[in-house]
Structures are given as structure tokens and as C-alpha cells.
Short mmCIF file of C-alpha atoms and ligand atoms in Angstrom, two decimals:
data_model
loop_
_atom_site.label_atom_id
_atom_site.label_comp_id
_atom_site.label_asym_id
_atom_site.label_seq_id
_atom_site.Cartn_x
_atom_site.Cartn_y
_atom_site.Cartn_z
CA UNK C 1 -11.04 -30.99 36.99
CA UNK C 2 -13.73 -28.99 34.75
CA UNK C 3 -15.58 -26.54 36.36
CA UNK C 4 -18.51 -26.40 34.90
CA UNK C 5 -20.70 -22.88 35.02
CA UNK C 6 -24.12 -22.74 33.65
CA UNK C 7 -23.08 -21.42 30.10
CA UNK C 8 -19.58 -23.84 29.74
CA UNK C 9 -18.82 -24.35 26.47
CA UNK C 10 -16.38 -26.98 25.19
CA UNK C 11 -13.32 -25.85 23.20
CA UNK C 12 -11.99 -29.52 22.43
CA UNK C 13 -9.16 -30.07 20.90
CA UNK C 14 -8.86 -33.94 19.23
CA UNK C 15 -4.54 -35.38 18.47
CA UNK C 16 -4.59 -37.41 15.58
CA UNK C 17 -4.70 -38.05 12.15
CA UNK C 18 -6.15 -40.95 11.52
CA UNK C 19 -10.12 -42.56 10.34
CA UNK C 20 -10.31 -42.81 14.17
CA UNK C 21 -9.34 -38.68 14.51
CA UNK C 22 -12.37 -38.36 11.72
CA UNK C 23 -15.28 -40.26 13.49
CA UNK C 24 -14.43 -38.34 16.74
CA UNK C 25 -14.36 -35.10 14.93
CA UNK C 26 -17.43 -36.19 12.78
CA UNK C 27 -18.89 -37.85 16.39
CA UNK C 28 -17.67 -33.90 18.62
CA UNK C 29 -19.11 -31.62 15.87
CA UNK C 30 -22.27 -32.57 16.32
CA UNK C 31 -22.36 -32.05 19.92
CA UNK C 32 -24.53 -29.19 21.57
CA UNK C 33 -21.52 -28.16 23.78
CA UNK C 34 -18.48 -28.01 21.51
CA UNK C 35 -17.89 -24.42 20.31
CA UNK C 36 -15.16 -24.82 19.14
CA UNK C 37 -13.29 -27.91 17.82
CA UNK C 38 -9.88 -28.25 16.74
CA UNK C 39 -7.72 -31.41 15.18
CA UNK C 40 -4.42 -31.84 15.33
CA UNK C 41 -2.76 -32.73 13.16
CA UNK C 42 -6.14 -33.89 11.63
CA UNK C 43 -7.10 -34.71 7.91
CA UNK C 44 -8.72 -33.70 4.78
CA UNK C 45 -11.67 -35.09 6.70
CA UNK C 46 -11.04 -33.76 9.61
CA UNK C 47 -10.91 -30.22 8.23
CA UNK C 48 -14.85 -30.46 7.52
CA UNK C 49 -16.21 -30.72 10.96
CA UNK C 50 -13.51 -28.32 12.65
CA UNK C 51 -10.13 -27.01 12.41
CA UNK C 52 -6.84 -28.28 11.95
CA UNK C 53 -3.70 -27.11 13.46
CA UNK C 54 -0.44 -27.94 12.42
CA UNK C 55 1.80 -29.78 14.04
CA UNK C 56 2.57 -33.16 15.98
CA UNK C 57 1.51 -35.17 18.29
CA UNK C 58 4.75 -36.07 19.69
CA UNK C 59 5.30 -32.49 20.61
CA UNK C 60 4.10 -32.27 23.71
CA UNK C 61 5.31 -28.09 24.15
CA UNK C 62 3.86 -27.57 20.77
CA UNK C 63 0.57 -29.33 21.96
CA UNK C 64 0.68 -27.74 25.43
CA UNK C 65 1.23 -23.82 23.00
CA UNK C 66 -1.75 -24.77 20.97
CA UNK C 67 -3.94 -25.38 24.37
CA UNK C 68 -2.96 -22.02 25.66
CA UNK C 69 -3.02 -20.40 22.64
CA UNK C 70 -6.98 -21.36 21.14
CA UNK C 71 -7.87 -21.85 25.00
CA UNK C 72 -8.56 -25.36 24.86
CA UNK C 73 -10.91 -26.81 27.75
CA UNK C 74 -11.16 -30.47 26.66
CA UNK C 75 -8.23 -32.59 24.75
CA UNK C 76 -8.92 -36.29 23.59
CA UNK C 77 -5.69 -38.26 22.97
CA UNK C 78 -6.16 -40.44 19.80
CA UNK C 79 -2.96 -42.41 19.01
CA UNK C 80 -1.41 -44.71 22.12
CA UNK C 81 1.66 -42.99 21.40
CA UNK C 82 1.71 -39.91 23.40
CA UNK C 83 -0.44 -41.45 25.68
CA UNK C 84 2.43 -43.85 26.97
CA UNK C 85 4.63 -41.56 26.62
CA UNK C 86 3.18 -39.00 29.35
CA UNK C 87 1.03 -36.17 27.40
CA UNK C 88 -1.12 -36.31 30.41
CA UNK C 89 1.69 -35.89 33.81
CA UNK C 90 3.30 -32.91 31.20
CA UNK C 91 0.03 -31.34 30.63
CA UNK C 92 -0.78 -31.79 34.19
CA UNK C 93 2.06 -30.37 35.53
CA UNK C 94 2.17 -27.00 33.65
CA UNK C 95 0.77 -24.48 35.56
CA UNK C 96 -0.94 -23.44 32.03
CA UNK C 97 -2.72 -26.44 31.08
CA UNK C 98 -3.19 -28.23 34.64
CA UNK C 99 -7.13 -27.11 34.70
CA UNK C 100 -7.97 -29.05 31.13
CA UNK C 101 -10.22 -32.03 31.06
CA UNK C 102 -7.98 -34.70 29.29
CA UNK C 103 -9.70 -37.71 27.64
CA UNK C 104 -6.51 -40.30 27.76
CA UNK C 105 -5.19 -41.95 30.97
CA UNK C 106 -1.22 -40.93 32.39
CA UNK C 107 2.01 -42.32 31.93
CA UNK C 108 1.05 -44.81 34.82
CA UNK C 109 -2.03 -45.78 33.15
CA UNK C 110 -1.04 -45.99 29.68
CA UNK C 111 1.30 -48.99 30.68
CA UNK C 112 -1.21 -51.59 29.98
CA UNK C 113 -1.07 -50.85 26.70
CA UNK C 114 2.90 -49.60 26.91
CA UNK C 115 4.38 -52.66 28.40
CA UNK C 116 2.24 -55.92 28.06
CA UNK C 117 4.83 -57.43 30.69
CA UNK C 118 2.87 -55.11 33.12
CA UNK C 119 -0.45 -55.84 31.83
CA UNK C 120 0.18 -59.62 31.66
CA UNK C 121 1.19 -59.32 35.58
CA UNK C 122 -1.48 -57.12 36.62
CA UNK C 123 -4.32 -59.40 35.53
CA UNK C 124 -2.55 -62.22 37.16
CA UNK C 125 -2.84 -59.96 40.35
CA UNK C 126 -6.32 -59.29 39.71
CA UNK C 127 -7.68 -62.64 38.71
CA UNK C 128 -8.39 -61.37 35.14
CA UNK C 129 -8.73 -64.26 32.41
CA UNK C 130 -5.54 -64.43 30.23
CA UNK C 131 -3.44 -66.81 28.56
CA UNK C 132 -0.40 -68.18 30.37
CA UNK C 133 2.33 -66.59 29.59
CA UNK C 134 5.95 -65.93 31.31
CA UNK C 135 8.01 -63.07 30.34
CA UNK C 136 11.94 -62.37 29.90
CA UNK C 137 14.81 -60.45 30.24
CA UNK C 138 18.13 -59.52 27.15
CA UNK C 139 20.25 -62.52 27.99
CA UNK C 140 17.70 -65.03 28.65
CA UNK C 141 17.04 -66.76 25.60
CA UNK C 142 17.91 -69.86 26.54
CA UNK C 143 15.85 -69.89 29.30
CA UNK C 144 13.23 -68.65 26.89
CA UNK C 145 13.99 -71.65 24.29
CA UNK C 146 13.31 -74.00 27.66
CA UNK C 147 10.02 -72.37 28.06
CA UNK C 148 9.05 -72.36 24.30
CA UNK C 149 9.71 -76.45 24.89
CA UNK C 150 6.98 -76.68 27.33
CA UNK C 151 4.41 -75.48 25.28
CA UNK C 152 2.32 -77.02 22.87
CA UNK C 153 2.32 -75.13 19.34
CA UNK C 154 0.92 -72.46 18.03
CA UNK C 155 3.91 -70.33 20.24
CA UNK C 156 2.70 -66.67 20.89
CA UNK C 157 5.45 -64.10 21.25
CA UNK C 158 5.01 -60.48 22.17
CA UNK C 159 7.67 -57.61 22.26
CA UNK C 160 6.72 -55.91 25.37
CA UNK C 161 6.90 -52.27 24.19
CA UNK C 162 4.82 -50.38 21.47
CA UNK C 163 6.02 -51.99 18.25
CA UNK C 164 3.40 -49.57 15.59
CA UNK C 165 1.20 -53.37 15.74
CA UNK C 166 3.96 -55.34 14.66
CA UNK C 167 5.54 -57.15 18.16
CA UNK C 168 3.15 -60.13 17.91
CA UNK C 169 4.49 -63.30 16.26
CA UNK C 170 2.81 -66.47 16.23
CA UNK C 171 5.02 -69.60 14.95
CA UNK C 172 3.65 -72.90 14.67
CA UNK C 173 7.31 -74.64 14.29
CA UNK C 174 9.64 -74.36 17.56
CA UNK C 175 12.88 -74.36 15.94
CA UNK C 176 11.39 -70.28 14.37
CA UNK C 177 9.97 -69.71 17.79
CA UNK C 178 13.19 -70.12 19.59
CA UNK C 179 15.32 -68.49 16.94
CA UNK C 180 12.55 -65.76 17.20
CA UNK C 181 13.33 -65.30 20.79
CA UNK C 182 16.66 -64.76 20.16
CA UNK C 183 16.62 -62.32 17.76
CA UNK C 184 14.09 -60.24 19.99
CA UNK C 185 15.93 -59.85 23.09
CA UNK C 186 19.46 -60.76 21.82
CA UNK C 187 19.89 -59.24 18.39
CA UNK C 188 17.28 -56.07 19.17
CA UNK C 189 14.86 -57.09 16.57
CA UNK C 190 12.20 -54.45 17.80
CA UNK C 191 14.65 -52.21 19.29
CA UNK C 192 13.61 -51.41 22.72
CA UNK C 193 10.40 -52.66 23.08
CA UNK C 194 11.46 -55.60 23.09
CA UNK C 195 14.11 -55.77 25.81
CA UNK C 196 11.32 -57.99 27.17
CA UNK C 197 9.82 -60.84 26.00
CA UNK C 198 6.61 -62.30 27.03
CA UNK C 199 5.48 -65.58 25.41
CA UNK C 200 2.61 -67.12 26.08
CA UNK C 201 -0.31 -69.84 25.06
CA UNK C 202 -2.20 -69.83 22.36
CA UNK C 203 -5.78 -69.36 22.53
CA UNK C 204 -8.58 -70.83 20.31
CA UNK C 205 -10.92 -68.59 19.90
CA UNK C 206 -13.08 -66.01 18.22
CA UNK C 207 -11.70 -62.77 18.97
CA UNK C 208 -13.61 -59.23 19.47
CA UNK C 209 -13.08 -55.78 20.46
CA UNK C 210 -14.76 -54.33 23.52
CA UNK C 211 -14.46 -50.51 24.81
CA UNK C 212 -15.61 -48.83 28.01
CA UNK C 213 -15.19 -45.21 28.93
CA UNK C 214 -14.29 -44.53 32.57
CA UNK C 215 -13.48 -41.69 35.26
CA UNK C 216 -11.94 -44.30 36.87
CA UNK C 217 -14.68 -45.38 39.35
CA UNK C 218 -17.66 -45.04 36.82
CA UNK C 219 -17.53 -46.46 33.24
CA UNK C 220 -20.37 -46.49 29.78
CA UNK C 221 -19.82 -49.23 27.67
CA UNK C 222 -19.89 -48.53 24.45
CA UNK C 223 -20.86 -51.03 21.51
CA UNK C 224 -18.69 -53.51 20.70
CA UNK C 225 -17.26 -54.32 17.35
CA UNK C 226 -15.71 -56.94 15.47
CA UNK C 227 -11.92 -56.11 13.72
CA UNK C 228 -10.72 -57.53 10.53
CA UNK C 229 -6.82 -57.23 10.96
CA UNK C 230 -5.51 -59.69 7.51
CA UNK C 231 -5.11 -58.16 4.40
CA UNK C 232 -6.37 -61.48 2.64
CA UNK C 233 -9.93 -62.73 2.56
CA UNK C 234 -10.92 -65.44 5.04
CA UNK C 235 -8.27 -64.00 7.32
CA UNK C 236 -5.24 -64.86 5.68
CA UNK C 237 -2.52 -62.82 4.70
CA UNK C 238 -0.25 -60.15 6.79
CA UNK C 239 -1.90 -58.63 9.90
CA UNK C 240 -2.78 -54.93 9.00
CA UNK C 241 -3.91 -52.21 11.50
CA UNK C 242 -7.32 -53.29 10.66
CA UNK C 243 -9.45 -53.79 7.00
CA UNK C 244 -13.57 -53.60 8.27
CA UNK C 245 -15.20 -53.53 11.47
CA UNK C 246 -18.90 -54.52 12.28
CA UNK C 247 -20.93 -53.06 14.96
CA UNK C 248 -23.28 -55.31 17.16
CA UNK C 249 -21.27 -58.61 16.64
CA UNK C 250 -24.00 -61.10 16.71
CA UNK C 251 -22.58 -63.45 19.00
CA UNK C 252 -21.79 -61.01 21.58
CA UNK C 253 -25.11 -61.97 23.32
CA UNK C 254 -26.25 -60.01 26.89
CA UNK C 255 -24.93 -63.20 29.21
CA UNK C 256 -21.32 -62.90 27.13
CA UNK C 257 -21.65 -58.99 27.96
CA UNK C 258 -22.18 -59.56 31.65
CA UNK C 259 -19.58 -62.31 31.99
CA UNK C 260 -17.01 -59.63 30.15
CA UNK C 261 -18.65 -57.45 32.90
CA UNK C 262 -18.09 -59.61 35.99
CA UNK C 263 -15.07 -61.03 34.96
CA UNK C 264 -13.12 -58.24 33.08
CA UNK C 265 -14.21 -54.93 33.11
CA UNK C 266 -14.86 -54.57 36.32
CA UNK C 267 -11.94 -56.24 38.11
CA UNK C 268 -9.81 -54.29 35.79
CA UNK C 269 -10.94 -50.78 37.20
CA UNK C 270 -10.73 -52.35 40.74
CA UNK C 271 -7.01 -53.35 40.22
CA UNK C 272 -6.26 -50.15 38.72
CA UNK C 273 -7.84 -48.58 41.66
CA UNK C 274 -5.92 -50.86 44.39
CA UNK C 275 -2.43 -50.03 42.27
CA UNK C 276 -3.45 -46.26 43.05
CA UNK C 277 -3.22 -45.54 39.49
CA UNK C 278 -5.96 -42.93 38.45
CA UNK C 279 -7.65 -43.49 35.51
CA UNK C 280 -9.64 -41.15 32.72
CA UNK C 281 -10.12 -42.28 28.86
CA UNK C 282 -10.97 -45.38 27.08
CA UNK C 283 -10.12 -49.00 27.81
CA UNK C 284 -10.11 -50.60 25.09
CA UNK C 285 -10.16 -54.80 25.99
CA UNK C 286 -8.87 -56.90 22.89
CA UNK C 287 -10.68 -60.15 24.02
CA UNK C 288 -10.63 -63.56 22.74
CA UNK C 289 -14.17 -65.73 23.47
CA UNK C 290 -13.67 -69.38 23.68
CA UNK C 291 -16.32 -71.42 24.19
CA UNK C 292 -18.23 -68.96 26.69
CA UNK C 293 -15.50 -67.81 28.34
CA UNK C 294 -13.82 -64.54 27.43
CA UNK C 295 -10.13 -63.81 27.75
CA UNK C 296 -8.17 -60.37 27.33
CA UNK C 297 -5.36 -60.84 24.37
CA UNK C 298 -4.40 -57.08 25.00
CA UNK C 299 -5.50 -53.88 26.59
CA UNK C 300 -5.73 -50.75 24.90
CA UNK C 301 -5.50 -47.33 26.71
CA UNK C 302 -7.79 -45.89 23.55
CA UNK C 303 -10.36 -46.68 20.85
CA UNK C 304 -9.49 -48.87 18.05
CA UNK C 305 -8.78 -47.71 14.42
CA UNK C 306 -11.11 -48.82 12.63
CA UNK C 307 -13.38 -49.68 15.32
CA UNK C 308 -14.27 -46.27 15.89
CA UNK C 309 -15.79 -45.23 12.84
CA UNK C 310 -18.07 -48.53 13.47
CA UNK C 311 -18.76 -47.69 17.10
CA UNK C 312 -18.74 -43.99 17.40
CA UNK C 313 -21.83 -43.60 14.52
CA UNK C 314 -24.05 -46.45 16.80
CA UNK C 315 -23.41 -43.81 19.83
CA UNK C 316 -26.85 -41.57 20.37
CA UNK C 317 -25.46 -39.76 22.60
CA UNK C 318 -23.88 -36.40 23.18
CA UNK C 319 -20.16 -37.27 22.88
CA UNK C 320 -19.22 -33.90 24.21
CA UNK C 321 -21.56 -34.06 27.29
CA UNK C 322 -20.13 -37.88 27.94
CA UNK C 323 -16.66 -36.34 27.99
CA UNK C 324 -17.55 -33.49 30.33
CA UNK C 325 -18.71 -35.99 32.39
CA UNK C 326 -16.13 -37.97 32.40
CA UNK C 327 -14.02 -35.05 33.02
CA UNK C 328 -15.96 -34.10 35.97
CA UNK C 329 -15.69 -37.98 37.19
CA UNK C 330 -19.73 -37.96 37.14
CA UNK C 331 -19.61 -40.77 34.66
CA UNK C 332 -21.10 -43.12 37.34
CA UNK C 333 -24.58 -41.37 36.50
CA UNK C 334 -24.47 -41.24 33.12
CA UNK C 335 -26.09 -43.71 30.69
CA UNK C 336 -25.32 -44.37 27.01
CA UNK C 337 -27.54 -44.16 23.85
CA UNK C 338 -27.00 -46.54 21.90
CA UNK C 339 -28.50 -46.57 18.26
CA UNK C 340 -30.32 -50.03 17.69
CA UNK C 341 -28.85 -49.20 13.78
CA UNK C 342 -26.00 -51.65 12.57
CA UNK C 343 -22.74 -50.20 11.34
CA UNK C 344 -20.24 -51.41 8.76
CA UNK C 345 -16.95 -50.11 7.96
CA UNK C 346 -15.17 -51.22 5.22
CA UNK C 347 -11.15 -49.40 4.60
CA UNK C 348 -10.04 -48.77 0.97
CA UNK C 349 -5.71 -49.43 1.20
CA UNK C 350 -3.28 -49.06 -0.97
CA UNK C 351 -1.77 -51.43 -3.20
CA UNK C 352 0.81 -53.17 -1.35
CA UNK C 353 -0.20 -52.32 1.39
CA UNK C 354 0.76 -53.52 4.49
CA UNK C 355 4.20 -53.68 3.06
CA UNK C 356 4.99 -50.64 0.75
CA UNK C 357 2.85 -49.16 -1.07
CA UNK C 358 2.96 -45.62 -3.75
CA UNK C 359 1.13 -42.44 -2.14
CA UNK C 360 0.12 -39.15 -3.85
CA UNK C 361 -2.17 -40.76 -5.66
CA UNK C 362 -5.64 -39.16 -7.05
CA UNK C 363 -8.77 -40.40 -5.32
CA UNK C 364 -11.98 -39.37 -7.42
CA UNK C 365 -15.52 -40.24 -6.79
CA UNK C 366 -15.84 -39.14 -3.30
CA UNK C 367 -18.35 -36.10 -3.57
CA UNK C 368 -20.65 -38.88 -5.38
CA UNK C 369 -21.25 -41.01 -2.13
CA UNK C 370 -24.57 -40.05 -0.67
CA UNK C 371 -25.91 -42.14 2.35
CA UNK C 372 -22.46 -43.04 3.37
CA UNK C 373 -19.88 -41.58 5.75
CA UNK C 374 -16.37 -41.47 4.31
CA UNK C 375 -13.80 -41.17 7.01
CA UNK C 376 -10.00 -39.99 6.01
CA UNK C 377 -7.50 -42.40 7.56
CA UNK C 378 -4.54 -41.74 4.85
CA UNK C 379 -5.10 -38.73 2.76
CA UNK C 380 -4.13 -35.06 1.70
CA UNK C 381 -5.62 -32.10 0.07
CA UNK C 382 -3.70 -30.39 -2.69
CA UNK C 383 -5.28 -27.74 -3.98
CA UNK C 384 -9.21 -29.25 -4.56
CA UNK C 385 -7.62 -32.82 -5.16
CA UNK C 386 -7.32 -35.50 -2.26
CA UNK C 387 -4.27 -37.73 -3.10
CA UNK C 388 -3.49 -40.61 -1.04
CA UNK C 389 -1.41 -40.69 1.96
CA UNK C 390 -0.65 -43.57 3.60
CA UNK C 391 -1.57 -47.89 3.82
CA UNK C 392 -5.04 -47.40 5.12
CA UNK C 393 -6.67 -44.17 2.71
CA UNK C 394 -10.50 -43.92 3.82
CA UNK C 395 -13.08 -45.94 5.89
CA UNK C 396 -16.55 -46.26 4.21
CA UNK C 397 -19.33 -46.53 7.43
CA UNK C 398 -22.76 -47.41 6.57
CA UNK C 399 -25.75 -47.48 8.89
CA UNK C 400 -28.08 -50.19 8.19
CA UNK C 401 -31.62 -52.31 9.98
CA UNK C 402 -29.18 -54.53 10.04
CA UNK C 403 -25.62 -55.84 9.68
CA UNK C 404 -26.56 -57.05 5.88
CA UNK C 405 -27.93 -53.73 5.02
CA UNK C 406 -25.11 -51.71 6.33
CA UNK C 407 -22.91 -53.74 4.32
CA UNK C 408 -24.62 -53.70 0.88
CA UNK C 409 -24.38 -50.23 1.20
CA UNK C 410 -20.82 -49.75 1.78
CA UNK C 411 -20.03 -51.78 -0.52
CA UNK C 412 -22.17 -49.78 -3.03
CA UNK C 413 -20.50 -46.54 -2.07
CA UNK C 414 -17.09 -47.71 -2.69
CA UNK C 415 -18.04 -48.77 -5.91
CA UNK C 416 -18.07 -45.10 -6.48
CA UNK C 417 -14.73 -43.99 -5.14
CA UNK C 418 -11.73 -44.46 -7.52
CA UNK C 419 -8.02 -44.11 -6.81
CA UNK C 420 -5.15 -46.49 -8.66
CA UNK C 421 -3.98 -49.57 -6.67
CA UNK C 422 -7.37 -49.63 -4.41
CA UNK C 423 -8.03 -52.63 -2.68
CA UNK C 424 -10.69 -53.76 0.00
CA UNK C 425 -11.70 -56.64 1.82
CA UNK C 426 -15.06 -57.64 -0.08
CA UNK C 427 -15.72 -60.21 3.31
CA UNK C 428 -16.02 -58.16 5.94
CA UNK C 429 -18.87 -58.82 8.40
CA UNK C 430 -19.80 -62.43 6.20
CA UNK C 431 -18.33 -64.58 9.02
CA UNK C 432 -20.83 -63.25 11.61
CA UNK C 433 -24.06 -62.67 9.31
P1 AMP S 501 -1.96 -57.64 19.19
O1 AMP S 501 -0.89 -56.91 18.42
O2 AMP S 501 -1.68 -57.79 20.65
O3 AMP S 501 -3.33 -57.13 18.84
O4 AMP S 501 -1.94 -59.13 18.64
C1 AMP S 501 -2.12 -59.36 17.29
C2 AMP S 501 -3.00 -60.55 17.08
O5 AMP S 501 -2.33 -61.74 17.50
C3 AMP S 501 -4.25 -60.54 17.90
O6 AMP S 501 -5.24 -59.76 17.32
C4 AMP S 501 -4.61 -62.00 17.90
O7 AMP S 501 -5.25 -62.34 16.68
C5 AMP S 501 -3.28 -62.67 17.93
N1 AMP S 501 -2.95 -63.12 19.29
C6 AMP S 501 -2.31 -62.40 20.24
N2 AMP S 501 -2.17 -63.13 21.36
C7 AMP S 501 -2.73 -64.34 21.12
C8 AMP S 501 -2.92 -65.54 21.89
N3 AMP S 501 -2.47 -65.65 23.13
N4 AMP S 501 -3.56 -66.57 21.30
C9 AMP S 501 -4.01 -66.47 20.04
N5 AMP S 501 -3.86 -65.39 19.26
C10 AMP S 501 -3.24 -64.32 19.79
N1 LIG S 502 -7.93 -52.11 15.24
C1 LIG S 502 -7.06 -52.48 16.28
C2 LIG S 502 -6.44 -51.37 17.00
O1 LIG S 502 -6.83 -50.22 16.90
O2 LIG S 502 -5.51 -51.65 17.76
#
């Protein structure tokens, strides 16, 4: 727990690298309480609203030096990855770092994002709206097969571990499925994570991304947003970690909020609460709306990438005095400002991207954007250049009246930004205007 004295000051350190890393960086800098804020690994982008320390964030000693080292109050866990993997319980049981406010839920917690076997049985448990699904064990694809026979196509199949976005397959013809099956949990197609199978029905819907930050017993919703995960226009194509995002989604009207509410959000914090498993950071609920009814496709123990640089801009508040809060598990009391402005975000990728794709590559044109924020997703500075570094290179957010407006002017700033194999999404947000 933070103890708070009349002149705390936050020293926050944010893990990460990503356009995600950047908008909290961008969102913490501006905060009245941060004195000091530190990224790491962090960005080219990153670099201009604090500082960036080397290293990773799978190190958990190296992370747990750099705490002790810049005295580090606050840390907010970006990626899932450490998150499942227990940065929390390690921080929490050095004697060093056991005082910190951490922004990112345990080991414990991180599970219904780390194993969607556990998530799909805990909203069972708790009544939470789901698809069907059963899951499986390594020797039991036959038994699988037999399953995939009962359903009616489209056949959803999920690796149960953390598979970097990738353990999702969707088959329309059951002969694939079933071979599918059997290459998961017989021939280790996603390595461990998928020692278990779940498969499960397909739902027919329109899907949308909703976040909530909680002490566990208190939660702020935040705005929601609307992901664009294909490559290809009209949603066709390979699934990416995510092309646009739009922030208010239209259709997300005040009775769909309260039913996500009443039927989601809240039960979800209850269960956690009746497993015993303690709670601090974003949830993140992947949710599928059909007809009026929503349904969680997948939990999340963090923010979304690139839904943050849509949702984090629309946020009015302090971010740094939310996360004290939080820290202090006062979050009950607090209440979100939310900025009736529309945001837009639209990512420049690579060519070939997602498969492979060239990096190193020059990007010019970025000091011309004015009105725009340019978040660094996958990039690096040599010398004064930025070069590309990575599938998903920069985020373009614009704030707008409306979603239109926000949108014509991201698309005007990345008229201005050049780099060799560039390629965008020009229909992001066109579904929902
Ligand atoms: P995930 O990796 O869990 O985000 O899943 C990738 C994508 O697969 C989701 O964004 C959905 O578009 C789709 N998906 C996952 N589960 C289902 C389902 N039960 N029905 C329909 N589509 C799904
Ligand atoms: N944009 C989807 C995710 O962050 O998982």
C-alpha cells in the first residue's frame, strides 16, 4: 500500500515498449503528481515525456534493481507478459520493493488472460455471458474431433496459453478443425500454451473493447473503443495486433453500458472476490454484442494496444492521481473525466506486415505533423533519424467534435509521414460513422 503524506510525489516507472507504453507516458507526464517518470524499455516516443532505462521486461531482478535504484513509488505493467508470469508476487515479496503501488494484477489474477481454460470456467461459475465452449487435455483429440461434430460451423479454437495473439483459429470446414485439434495438443503446434484446448461456439456479432480500472472492490470505467485487428480493408485479411481504434463507438449506447455493467463487469469483480484472488490494474473485457446482449470473447489483465492511444487522450483526468488511488484501494470514490472529444487512431505498419516485414527503415515527415499525436509502437532513434522497428511503427491519434473529424485529421497527418513499405488501413472508424 502507498502511504500517502501531504507532499507525495509519484516516481512512476511505466514496462513497455509499445504505442500503448507512449500514450501512458504521453497520458503520466502530464500529471500534477509524477516527478519523475521513467519507461522501460520505452521508445523514441517514449523518451520525450520521461526517461528510458534499459533493459527488459522479462527481467524481473533487473526491473526490481531499477525500482530500488531511481526509487520508484508507482510501476504500471504494460505488456500481459510479465504480468502472467508473476512481476507482481516477485515484487511483492522482496523486502525492497514490497511498499510500491503496482498497476497490474498477480500471478493469480493475470490467469484470465494467461489461461482462457480458467477464464472460460470462471464465468461459467459466475454466470458471466460466454460462448459454449469445452476444453481439453494432450491425448484427447479424438474426443475433441467428437466435440467439433456437435457443433455447427464456424468452429472456434483457442490455445489456452499466451500465444503473442496468434492461438485463435476459426475454421469454417470440420475436416481443418479436427486436424487443427490435433496438431494443437498432439503435435505442439503452439508449444505449451496449448497443452489445452478450448473450443467453443461461434458468435455473431459486432465485437468491441471495454476497460475498467479497479482496486478490486471499486472500479472507473474508462471509454470504450472499437479495434480493427485485419490487415485488409472491410476486415479481411490476417488478424494483426490491431490497425485503428475509435473512441465513443456509436452503438455502445448508455442501456448497452449498463447491461455490460450488470451483467459483466460487475459479476466479474464479485467472482474474483469470492475466488479470494485480489485484484489491482486494468480489466480489459473483449466483448462481442449480439443483438442487445453482450458476451465476453476474452479477458484482458491490461489495456489494449492500440486502444490506448484512442482511450487514454478521451481521459480528463489526472492519470497519476487515478493510479494513486487505485493504489490506495480508494478507487470506490473516485470519478472519471471523460472528454466529450472523439478520438481516432490510425497505425502506419510495415510492408508485409503481419508476416515479415524489412526494419531499419527511414521514417521522415514526423516533425511536420501539427494537431496530431504520433505515438511510437515500432521504432528507433539513430543518431537524429527514427528508423523503423517492428510490424506496427507509429499510431496517428486525432481528437475531433466528432468521430468524422478525428478521422479526417489523421488521415491528413499521415499524409505527411513517409517511410518505404508504409501501409494503413484507410477504413478505420467508416463501419460505425
Ligand atoms: P482473441 O485472440 O481471443 O482476441 O481472438 C481473436 C479474434 O477471434 C477475436 O477478436 C474475435 O474476432 C474472434 N473470436 C474469438 N472467439 C470467438 C467466438 N467465440 N466467436 C466469434 N469470434 C470469435
Ligand atoms: N488490440 C487488442 C489487444 O490489445 O489485445
Amino acid at each position: 500500500m502507498v502511504v500517502l503524506t501531504k507532499d507525495f510525489m509519484i516516481r512512476a516507472l511505466i514496462l513497455g515498449s509499445g504505442g500503448r507504453e507512449h500514450a501512458l507516458a504521453w497520458k503520466l507526464s502530464q500529471s500534477g503528481l509524477v516527478e519523475d517518470l521513467y519507461i522501460l524499455p520505452g521508445n523514441p516516443g517514449t523518451a520525450k515525456c520521461g526517461v528510458n532505462l534499459s533493459g527488459s521486461v522479462h527481467d524481473f531482478q533487473g526491473i526490481r534493481d531499477a525500482i530500488v535504484q531511481h526509487g520508484i513509488n508507482l510501476l504500471i505493467i504494460g505488456p500481459e507478459d510479465p504480468l502472467v508470469h508473476g512481476l507482481r508476487d516477485f515484487l511483492e515479496s522482496d523486502e525492497a520493493t514490497q511498499g510500491i503501488g503496482i498497476i497490474g494484477p498477480g500471478k493469480a489474477g493475470a490467469k484470465l488472460e494467461g489461461s482462457k481454460a480458467f477464464a472460460k470456467e470462471f464465468m461459467q461459475k459466475y454466470g458471466i455471458p460466454t460462448a459454449a465452449y469445452r476444453s481439453f487435455s494432450k491425448g484427447e483429440s479424438a474426443r475433441a474431433s467428437d466435440f467439433l461434430r456437435s457443433l455447427k460451423p464456424p468452429y472456434v479454437l483457442k490455445a489456452d496459453g499466451l500465444a503473442a495473439g496468434k492461438g485463435v483459429l476459426i475454421h469454417t470446414d470440420l475436416e481443418m478443425a479436427c486436424r487443427e485439434a490435433e496438431l494443437i495438443l498432439e503435435q505442439g503446434k503452439f508449444g505449451e500454451a496449448g497443452n489445452t484446448l478450448v473450443i467453443e461456439e461461434f458468435l455473431e456479432g459486432i465485437e468491441i473493447s471495454v476497460f475498467i480500472l479497479t482496486d478490486g472492490k471499486g472500479y472507473v470505467m474508462l471509454p470504450e473503443a472499437k479495434d480493427y485487428k485485419r490487415i485488409g480493408e472491410g476486415n479481411t485479411g490476417l488478424n494483426t495486433g490491431g490497425m485503428g481504434t475509435v473512441s465513443p463507438v456509436p452503438f455502445y449506447t448508455e442501456a448497452l453500458r449498463n447491461r455490460v455493467e450488470e451483467k459483466i463487469i460487475r459479476p466479474t469483480l464479485s467472482g474474483l472476490e469470492s475466488e479470494g484472488i485480489p485484484y489491482l490494474g486494468f480489466i480489459f473485457f473483449g466483448l462481442m454484442i449480439c443483438g442487445d446482449d453482450p458476451y465476453v470473447i476474452e479477458y484482458n489483465v491490461r489495456l489494449g494496444d492500440p486502444e490506448a492511444e484512442s482511450v487514454l487522450p478521451r481521459v480528463s483526468s489526472d492519470l497519476g492521481d487515478l493510479f494513486l488511488q487505485a493504489a490506495r484501494g480508494r478507487l470506490g470514490s473516485s470519478e472519471l473525466k471523460i472528454s466529450r472529444e472523439a478520438a481516432a487512431t490510425v497505425m502506419l505498419v510495415s510492408g508485409g506486415y503481419p508476416g515479415s516485414y524489412p526494419t531499419g527503415i527511414e521514417i521522415s515527415g514526423l516533425e511536420g505533423v501539427e494537431g496530431s499525436l504520433i505515438f511510437h509502437a515500432g521504432t528507433r532513434q539513430e543518431g537524429s533519424q527514427i528508423k523503423t522497428a517492428g510490424g506496427r511503427v507509429l499510431g496517428v491519434t486525432s481528437l475531433g467534435t466528432d468521430l468524422q473529424e478525428a478521422l479526417n485529421k489523421s488521415y491528413q497527418a499521415i499524409e505527411r509521414i513517409g517511410f518505404d513499405g508504409r501501409y494503413f488501413r484507410s477504413d478505420i472508424g467508416s463501419d460505425v460513422l
